PDB file of C-alpha atoms in Angstrom:
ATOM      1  CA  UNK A 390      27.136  -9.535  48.239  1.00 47.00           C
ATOM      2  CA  UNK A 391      25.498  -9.404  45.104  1.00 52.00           C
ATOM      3  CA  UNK A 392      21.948  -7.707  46.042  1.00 51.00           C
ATOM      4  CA  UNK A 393      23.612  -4.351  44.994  1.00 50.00           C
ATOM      5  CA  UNK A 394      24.535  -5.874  41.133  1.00 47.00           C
ATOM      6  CA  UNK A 395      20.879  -7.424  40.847  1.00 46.00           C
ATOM      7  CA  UNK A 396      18.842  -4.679  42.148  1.00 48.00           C
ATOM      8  CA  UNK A 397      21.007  -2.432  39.737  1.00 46.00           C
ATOM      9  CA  UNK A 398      19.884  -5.364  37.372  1.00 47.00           C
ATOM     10  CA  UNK A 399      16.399  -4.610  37.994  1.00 47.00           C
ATOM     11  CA  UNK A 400      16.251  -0.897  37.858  1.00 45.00           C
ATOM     12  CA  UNK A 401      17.710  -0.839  34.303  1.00 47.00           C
ATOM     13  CA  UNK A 402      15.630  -3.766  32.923  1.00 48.00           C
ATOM     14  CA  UNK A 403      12.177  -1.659  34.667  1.00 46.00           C
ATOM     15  CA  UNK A 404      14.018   1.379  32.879  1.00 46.00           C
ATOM     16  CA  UNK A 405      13.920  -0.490  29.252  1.00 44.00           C
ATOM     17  CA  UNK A 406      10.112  -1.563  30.030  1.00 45.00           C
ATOM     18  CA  UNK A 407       8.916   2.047  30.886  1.00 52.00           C
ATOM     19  CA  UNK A 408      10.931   3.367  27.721  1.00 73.00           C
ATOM     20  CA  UNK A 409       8.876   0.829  25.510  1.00 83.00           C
ATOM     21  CA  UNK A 410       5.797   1.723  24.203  1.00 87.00           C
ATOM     22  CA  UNK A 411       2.988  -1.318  22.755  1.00 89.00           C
ATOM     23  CA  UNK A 412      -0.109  -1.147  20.246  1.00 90.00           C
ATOM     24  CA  UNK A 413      -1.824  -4.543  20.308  1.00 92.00           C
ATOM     25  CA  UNK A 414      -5.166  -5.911  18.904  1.00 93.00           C
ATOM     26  CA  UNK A 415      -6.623  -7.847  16.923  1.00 95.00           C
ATOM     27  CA  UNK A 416      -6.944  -8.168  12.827  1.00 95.00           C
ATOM     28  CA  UNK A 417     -10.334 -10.190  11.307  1.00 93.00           C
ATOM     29  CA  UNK A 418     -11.638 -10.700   7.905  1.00 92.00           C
ATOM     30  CA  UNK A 419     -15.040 -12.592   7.346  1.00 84.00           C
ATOM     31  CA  UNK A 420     -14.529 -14.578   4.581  1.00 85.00           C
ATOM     32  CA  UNK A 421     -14.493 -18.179   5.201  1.00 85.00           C
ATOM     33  CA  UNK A 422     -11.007 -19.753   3.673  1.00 87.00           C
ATOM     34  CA  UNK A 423      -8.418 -21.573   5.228  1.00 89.00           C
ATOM     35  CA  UNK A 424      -4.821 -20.160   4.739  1.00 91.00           C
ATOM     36  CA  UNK A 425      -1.766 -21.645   2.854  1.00 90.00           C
ATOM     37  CA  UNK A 426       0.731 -22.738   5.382  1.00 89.00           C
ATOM     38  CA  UNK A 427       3.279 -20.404   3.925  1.00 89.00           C
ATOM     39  CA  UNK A 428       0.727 -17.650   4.586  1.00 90.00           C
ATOM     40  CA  UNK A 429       2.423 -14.435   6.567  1.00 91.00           C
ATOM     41  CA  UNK A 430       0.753 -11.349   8.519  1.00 92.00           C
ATOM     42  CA  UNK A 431       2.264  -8.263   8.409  1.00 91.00           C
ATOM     43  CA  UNK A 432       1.170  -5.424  10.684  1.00 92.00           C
ATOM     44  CA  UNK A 433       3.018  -1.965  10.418  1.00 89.00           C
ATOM     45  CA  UNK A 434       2.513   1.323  12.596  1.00 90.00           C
ATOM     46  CA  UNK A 435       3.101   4.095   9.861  1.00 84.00           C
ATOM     47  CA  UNK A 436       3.422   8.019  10.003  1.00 84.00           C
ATOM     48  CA  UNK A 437       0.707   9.302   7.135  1.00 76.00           C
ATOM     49  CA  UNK A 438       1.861  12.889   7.778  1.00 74.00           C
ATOM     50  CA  UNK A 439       2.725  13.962   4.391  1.00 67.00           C
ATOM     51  CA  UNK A 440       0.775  13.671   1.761  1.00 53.00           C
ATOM     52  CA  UNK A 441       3.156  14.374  -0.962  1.00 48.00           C
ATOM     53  CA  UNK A 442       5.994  11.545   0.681  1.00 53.00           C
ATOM     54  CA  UNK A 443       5.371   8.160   1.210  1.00 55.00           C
ATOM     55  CA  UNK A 444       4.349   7.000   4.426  1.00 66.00           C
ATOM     56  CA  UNK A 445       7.486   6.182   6.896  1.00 78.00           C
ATOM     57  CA  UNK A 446       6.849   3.053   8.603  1.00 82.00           C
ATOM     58  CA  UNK A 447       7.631   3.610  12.366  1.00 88.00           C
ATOM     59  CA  UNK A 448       8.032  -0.451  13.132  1.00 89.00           C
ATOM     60  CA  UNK A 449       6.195  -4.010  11.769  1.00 89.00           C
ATOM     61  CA  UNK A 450       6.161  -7.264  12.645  1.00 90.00           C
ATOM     62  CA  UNK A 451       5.772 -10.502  10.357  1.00 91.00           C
ATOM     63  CA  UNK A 452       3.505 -13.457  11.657  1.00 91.00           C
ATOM     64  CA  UNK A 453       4.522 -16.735   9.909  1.00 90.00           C
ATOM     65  CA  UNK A 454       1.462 -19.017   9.782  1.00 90.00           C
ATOM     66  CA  UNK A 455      -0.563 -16.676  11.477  1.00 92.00           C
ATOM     67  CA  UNK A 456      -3.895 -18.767  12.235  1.00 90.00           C
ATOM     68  CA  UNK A 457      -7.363 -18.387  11.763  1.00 90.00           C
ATOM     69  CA  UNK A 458      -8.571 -14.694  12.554  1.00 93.00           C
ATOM     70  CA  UNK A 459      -8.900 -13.097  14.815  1.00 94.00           C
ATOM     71  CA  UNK A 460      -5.376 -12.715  14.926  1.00 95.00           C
ATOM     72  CA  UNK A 461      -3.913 -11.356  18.061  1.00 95.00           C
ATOM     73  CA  UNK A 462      -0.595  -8.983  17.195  1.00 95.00           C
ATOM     74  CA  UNK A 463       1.333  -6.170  19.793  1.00 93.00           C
ATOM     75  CA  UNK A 464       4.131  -3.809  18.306  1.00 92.00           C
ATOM     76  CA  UNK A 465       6.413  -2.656  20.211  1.00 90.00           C
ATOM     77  CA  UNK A 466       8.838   0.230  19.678  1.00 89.00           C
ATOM     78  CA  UNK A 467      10.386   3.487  21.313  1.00 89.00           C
ATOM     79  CA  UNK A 468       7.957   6.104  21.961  1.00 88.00           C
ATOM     80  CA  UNK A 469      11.016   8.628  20.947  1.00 89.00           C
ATOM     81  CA  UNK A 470      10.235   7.803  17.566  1.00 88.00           C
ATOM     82  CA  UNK A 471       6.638   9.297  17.576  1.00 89.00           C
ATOM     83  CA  UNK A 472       6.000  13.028  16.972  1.00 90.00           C
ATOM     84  CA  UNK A 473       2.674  13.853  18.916  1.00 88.00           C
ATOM     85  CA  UNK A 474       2.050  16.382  16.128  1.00 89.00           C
ATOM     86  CA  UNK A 475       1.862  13.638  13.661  1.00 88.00           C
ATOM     87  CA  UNK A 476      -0.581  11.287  12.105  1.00 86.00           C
ATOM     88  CA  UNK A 477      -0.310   7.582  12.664  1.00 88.00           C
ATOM     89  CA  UNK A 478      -1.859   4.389  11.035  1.00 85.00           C
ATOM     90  CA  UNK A 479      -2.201   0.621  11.573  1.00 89.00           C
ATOM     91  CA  UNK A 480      -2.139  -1.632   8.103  1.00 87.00           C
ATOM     92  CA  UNK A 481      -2.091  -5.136   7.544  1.00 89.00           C
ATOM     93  CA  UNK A 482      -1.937  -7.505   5.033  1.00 88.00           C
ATOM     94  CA  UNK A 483      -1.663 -11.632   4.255  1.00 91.00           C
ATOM     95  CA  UNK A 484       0.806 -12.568   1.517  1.00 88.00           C
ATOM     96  CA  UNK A 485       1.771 -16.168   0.469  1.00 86.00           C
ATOM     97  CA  UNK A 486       4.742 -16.464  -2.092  1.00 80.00           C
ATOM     98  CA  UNK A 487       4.804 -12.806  -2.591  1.00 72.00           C
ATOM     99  CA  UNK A 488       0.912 -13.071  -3.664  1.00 80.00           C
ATOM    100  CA  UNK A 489      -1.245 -10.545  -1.423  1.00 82.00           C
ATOM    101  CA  UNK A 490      -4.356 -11.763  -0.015  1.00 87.00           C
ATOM    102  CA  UNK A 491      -6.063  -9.355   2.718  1.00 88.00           C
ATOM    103  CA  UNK A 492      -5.131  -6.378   3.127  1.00 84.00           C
ATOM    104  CA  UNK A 493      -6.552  -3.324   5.350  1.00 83.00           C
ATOM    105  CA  UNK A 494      -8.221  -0.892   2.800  1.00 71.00           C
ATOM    106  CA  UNK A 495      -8.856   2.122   4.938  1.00 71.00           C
ATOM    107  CA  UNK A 496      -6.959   4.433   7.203  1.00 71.00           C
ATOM    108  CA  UNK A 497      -7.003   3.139  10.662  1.00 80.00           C
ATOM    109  CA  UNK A 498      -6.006   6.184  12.439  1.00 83.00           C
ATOM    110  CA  UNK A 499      -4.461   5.592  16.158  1.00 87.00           C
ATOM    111  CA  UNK A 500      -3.182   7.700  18.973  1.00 85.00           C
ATOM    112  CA  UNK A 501       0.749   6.148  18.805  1.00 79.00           C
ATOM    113  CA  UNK A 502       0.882   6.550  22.102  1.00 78.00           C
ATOM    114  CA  UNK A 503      -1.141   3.697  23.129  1.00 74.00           C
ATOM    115  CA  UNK A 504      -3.992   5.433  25.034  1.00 77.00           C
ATOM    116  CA  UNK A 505      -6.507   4.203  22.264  1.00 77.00           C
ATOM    117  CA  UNK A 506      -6.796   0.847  23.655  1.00 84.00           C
ATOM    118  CA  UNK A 507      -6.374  -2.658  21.762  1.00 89.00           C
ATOM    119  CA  UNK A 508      -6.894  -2.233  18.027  1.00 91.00           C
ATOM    120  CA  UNK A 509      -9.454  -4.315  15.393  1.00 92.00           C
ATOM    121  CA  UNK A 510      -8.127  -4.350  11.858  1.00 92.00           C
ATOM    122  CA  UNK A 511     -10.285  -5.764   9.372  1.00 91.00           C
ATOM    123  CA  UNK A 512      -9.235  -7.108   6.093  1.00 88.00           C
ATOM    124  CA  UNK A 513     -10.633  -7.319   2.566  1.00 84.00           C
ATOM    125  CA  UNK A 514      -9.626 -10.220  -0.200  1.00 85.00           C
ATOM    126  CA  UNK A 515      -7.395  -9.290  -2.702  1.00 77.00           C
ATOM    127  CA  UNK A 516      -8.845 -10.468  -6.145  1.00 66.00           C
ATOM    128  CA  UNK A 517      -5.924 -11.397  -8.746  1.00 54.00           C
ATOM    129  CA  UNK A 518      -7.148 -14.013 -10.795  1.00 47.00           C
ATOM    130  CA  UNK A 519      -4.558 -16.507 -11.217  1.00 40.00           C
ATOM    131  CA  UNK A 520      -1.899 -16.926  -9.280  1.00 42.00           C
ATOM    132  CA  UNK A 521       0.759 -16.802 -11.402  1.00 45.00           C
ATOM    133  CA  UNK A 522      -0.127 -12.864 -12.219  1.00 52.00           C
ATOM    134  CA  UNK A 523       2.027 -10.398 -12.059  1.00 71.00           C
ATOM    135  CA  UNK A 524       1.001  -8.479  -8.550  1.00 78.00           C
ATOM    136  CA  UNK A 525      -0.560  -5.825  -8.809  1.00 85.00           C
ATOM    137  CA  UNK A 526       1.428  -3.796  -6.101  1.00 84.00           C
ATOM    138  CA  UNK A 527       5.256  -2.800  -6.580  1.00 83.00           C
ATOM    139  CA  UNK A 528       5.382  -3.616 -10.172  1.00 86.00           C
ATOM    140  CA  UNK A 529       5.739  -1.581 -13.104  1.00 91.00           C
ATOM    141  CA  UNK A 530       2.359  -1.008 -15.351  1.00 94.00           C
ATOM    142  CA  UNK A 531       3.300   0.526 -18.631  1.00 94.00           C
ATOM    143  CA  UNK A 532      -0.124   2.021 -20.375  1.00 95.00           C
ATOM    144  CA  UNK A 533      -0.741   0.537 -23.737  1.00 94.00           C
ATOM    145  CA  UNK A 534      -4.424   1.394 -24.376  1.00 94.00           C
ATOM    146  CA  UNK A 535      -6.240   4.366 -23.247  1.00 94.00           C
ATOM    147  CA  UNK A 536     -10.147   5.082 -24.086  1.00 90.00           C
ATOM    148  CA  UNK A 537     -10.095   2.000 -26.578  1.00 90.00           C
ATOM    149  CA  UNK A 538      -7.346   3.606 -28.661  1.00 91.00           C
ATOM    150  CA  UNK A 539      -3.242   1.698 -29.071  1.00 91.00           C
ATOM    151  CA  UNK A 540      -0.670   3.670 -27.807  1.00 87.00           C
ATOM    152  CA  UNK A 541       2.322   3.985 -30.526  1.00 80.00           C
ATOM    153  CA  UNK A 542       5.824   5.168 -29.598  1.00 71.00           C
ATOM    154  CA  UNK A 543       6.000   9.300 -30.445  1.00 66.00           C
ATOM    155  CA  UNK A 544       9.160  11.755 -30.084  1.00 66.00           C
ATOM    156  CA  UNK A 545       9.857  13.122 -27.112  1.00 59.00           C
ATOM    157  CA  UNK A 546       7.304  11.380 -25.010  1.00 70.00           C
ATOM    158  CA  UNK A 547       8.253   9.182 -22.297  1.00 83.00           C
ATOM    159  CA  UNK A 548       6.688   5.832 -21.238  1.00 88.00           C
ATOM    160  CA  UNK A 549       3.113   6.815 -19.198  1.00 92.00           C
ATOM    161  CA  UNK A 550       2.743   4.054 -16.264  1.00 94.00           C
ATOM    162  CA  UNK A 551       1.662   3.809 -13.092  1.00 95.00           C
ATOM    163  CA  UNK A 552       3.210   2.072 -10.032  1.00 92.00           C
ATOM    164  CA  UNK A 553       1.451   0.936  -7.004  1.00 92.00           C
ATOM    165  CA  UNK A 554       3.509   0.987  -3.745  1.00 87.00           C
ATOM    166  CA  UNK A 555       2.643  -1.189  -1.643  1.00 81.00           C
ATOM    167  CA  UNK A 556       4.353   0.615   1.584  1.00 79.00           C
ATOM    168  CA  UNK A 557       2.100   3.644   2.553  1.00 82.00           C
ATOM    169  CA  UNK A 558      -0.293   2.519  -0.233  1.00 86.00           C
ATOM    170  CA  UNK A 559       1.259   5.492  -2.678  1.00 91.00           C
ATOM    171  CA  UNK A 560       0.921   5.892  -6.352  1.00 93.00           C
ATOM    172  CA  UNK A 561       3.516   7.044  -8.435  1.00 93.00           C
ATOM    173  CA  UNK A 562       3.741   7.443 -12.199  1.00 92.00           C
ATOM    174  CA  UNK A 563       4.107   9.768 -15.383  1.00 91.00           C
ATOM    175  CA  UNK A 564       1.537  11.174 -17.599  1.00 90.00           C
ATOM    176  CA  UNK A 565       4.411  11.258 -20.448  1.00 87.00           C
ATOM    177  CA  UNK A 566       4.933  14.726 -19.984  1.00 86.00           C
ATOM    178  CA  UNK A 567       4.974  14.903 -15.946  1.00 89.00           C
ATOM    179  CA  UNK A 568       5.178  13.135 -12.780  1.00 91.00           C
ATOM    180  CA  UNK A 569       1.990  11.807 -10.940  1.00 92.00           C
ATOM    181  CA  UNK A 570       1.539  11.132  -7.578  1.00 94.00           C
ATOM    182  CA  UNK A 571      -1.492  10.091  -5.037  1.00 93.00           C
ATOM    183  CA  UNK A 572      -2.984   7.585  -2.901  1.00 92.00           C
ATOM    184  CA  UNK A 573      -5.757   4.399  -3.499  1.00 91.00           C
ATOM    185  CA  UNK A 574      -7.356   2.063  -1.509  1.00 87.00           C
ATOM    186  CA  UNK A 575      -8.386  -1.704  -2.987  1.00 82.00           C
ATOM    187  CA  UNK A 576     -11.971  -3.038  -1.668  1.00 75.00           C
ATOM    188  CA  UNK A 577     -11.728  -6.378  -3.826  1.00 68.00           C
ATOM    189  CA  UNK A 578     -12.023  -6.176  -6.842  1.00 76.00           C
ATOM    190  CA  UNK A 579     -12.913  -2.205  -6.812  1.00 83.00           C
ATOM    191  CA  UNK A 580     -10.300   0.551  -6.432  1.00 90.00           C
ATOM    192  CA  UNK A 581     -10.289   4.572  -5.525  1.00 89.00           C
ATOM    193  CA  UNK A 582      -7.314   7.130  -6.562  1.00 92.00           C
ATOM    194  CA  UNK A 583      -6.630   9.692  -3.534  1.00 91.00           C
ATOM    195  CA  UNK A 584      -5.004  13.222  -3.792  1.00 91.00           C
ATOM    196  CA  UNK A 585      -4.126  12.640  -7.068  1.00 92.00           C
ATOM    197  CA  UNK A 586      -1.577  15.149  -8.453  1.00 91.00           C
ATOM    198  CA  UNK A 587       0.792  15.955 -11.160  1.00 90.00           C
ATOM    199  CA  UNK A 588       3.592  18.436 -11.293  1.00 90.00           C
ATOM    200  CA  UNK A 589       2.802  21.157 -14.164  1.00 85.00           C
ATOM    201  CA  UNK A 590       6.386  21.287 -16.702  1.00 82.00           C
ATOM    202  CA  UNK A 591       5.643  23.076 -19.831  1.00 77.00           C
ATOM    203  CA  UNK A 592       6.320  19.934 -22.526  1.00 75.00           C
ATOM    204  CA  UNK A 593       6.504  21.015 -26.046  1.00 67.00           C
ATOM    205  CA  UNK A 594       6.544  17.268 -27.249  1.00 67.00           C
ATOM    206  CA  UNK A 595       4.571  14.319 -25.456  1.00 61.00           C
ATOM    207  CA  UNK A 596       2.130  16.014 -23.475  1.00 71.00           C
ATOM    208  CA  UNK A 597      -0.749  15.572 -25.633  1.00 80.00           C
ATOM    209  CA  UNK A 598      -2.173  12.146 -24.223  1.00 87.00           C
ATOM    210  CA  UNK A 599      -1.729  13.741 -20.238  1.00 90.00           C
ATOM    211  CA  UNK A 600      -5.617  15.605 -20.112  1.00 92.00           C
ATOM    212  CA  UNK A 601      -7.104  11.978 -21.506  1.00 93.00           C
ATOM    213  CA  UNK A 602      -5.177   9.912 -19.006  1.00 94.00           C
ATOM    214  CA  UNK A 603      -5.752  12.147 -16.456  1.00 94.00           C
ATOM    215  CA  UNK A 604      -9.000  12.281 -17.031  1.00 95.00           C
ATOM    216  CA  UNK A 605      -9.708   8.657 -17.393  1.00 95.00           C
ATOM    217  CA  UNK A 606      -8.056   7.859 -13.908  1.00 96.00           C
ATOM    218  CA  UNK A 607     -10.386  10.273 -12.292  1.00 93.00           C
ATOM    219  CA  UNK A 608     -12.962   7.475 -13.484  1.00 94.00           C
ATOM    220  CA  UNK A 609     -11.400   4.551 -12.387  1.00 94.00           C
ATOM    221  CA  UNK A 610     -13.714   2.238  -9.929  1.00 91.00           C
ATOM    222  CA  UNK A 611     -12.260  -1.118 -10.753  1.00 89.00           C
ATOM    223  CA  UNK A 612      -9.433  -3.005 -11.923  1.00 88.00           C
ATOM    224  CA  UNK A 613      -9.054  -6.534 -13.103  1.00 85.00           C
ATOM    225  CA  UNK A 614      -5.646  -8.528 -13.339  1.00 81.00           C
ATOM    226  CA  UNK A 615      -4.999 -11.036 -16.159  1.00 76.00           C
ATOM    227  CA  UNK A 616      -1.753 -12.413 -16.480  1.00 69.00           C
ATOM    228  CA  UNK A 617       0.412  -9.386 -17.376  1.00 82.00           C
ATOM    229  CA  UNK A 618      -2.381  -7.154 -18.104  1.00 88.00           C
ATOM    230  CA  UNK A 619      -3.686  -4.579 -15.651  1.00 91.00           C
ATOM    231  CA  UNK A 620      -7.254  -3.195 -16.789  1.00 91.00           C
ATOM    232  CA  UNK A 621      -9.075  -0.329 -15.227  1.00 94.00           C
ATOM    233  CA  UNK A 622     -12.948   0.623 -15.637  1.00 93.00           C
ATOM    234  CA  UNK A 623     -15.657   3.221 -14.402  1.00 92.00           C
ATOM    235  CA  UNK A 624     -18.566   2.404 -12.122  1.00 89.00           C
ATOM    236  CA  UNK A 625     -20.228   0.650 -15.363  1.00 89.00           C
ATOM    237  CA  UNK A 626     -17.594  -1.947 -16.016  1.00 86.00           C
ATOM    238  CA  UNK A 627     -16.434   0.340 -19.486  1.00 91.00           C
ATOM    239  CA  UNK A 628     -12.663  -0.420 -19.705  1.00 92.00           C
ATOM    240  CA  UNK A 629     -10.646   3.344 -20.055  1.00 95.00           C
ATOM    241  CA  UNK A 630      -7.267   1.891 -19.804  1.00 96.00           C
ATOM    242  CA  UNK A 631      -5.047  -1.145 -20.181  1.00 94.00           C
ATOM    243  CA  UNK A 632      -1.223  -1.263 -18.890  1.00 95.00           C
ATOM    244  CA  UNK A 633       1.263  -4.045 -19.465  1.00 92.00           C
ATOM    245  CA  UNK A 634       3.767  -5.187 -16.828  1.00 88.00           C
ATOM    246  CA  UNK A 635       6.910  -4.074 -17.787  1.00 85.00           C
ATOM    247  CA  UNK A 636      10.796  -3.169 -16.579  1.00 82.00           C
ATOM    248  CA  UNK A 637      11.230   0.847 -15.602  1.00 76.00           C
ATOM    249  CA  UNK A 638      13.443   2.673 -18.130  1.00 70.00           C
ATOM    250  CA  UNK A 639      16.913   3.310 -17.184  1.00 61.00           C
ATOM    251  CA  UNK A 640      16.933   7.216 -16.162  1.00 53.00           C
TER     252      UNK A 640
END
């Protein structure tokens, strides 16, 4: 009497399986450390299509206490959501307490589909000094020194900063004239600007420090975190800029 309700039963739960489509592997790094136990892994599948929009993150999942690598993960999500025309990456990070740890720090380009096999996502340290610094990602950096010179407050110009998204790894900021946008990847202590751009307004007051900032971040290499201080330096260690962590200004 009730073989018609259960293979019914059956049929639609085989229906929700087929419609479901899984990435799974494996994410590493080699350093030898033992996590805190409020440590979390986050893996995202995100769509990199665009360069000039963040990256959309198609689905994640969060690991509490994830282990010892290698770290087994599988994402799930509906394959309805993938445009075959489109460019997908795997990312994934360790945070504890909001601090990040590892994170991926190269595009790991897979087919969404699945037909690519089990991933391996490696992770590099995340060098912040103390752990009571500000982070480096999804903060506000106000510049305050630029090629060893103070910045003082001048007429017309608005604040130049930089902010470092974590999602999609995207950089955003102003040059105190215009808007800047781009990409970077951290390797440790050592970081590289991508696709760097800025939109081109005609500013007949504060545009006179954008060609020196501009050009200075086309040099960065490094960066070094103290407290509330951000510093950034070419391939020889020379400090160009300095940023304070600050609060955005009200638009």
């Amino acid at each position: 009497m009730h073989k018609p309700l259960f293979m019914l039963l059956a049929v639609l739960l085989a229906g929700t399986t087929m419609a479901e489509t899984t990435l799974s592997g494996t994410v590493t790094y080699t350093e030898k450390t033992t996590l805190p136990s409020n440590a979390m892994l986050e893996v995202s599948l995100q769509d990199v299509s665009f360069a000039d929009a963040p990256a959309k993150v198609v689905t994640r999942i969060t690991v509490v206490a994830p282990g010892q690598p290698p770290i087994p993960f599988k994402l799930r999500f509906d394959p309805k959501s993938i445009d075959p025309k489109h460019s997908y990456t795997l990312s994934a990070q360790i945070t504890a307490a909001s601090k990040l740890l590892f994170t991926t720090d190269s595009r790991n380009l897979v087919k969404a589909n699945g037909s690519d096999g089990p991933q391996s996502l490696k992770m590099v340290p995340v060098t912040e000094g103390s752990s009571r610094v500000t982070p480096l990602q999804d903060s506000y950096w106000k510049l305050v020194v630029i090629n060893g010179k103070p910045l003082t407050p001048a007429k017309g110009r608005n604040e130049l900063y930089l902010q470092f998204n974590s999602e999609g790894r995207r950089l955003v900021g102003s040059t105190g004239c215009n808007r800047l946008m781009g990409g970077y990847t951290l390797v440790g202590g050592g970081i590289n600007f991508t696709g760097l751009v800025a939109t081109r307004m005609a500013c007949t007051e504060g545009g006179e420090l954008e060609p020196l900032f501009l050009d200075a971040l086309g040099k960065v290499k490094r960066w070094r975190l103290q407290s509330n201080k951000l510093s950034l330096f070419d391939s020889k260690k020379q400090l160009l800029l300095t940023f304070e962590a600050g609060t955005a200004p009200k638009s």
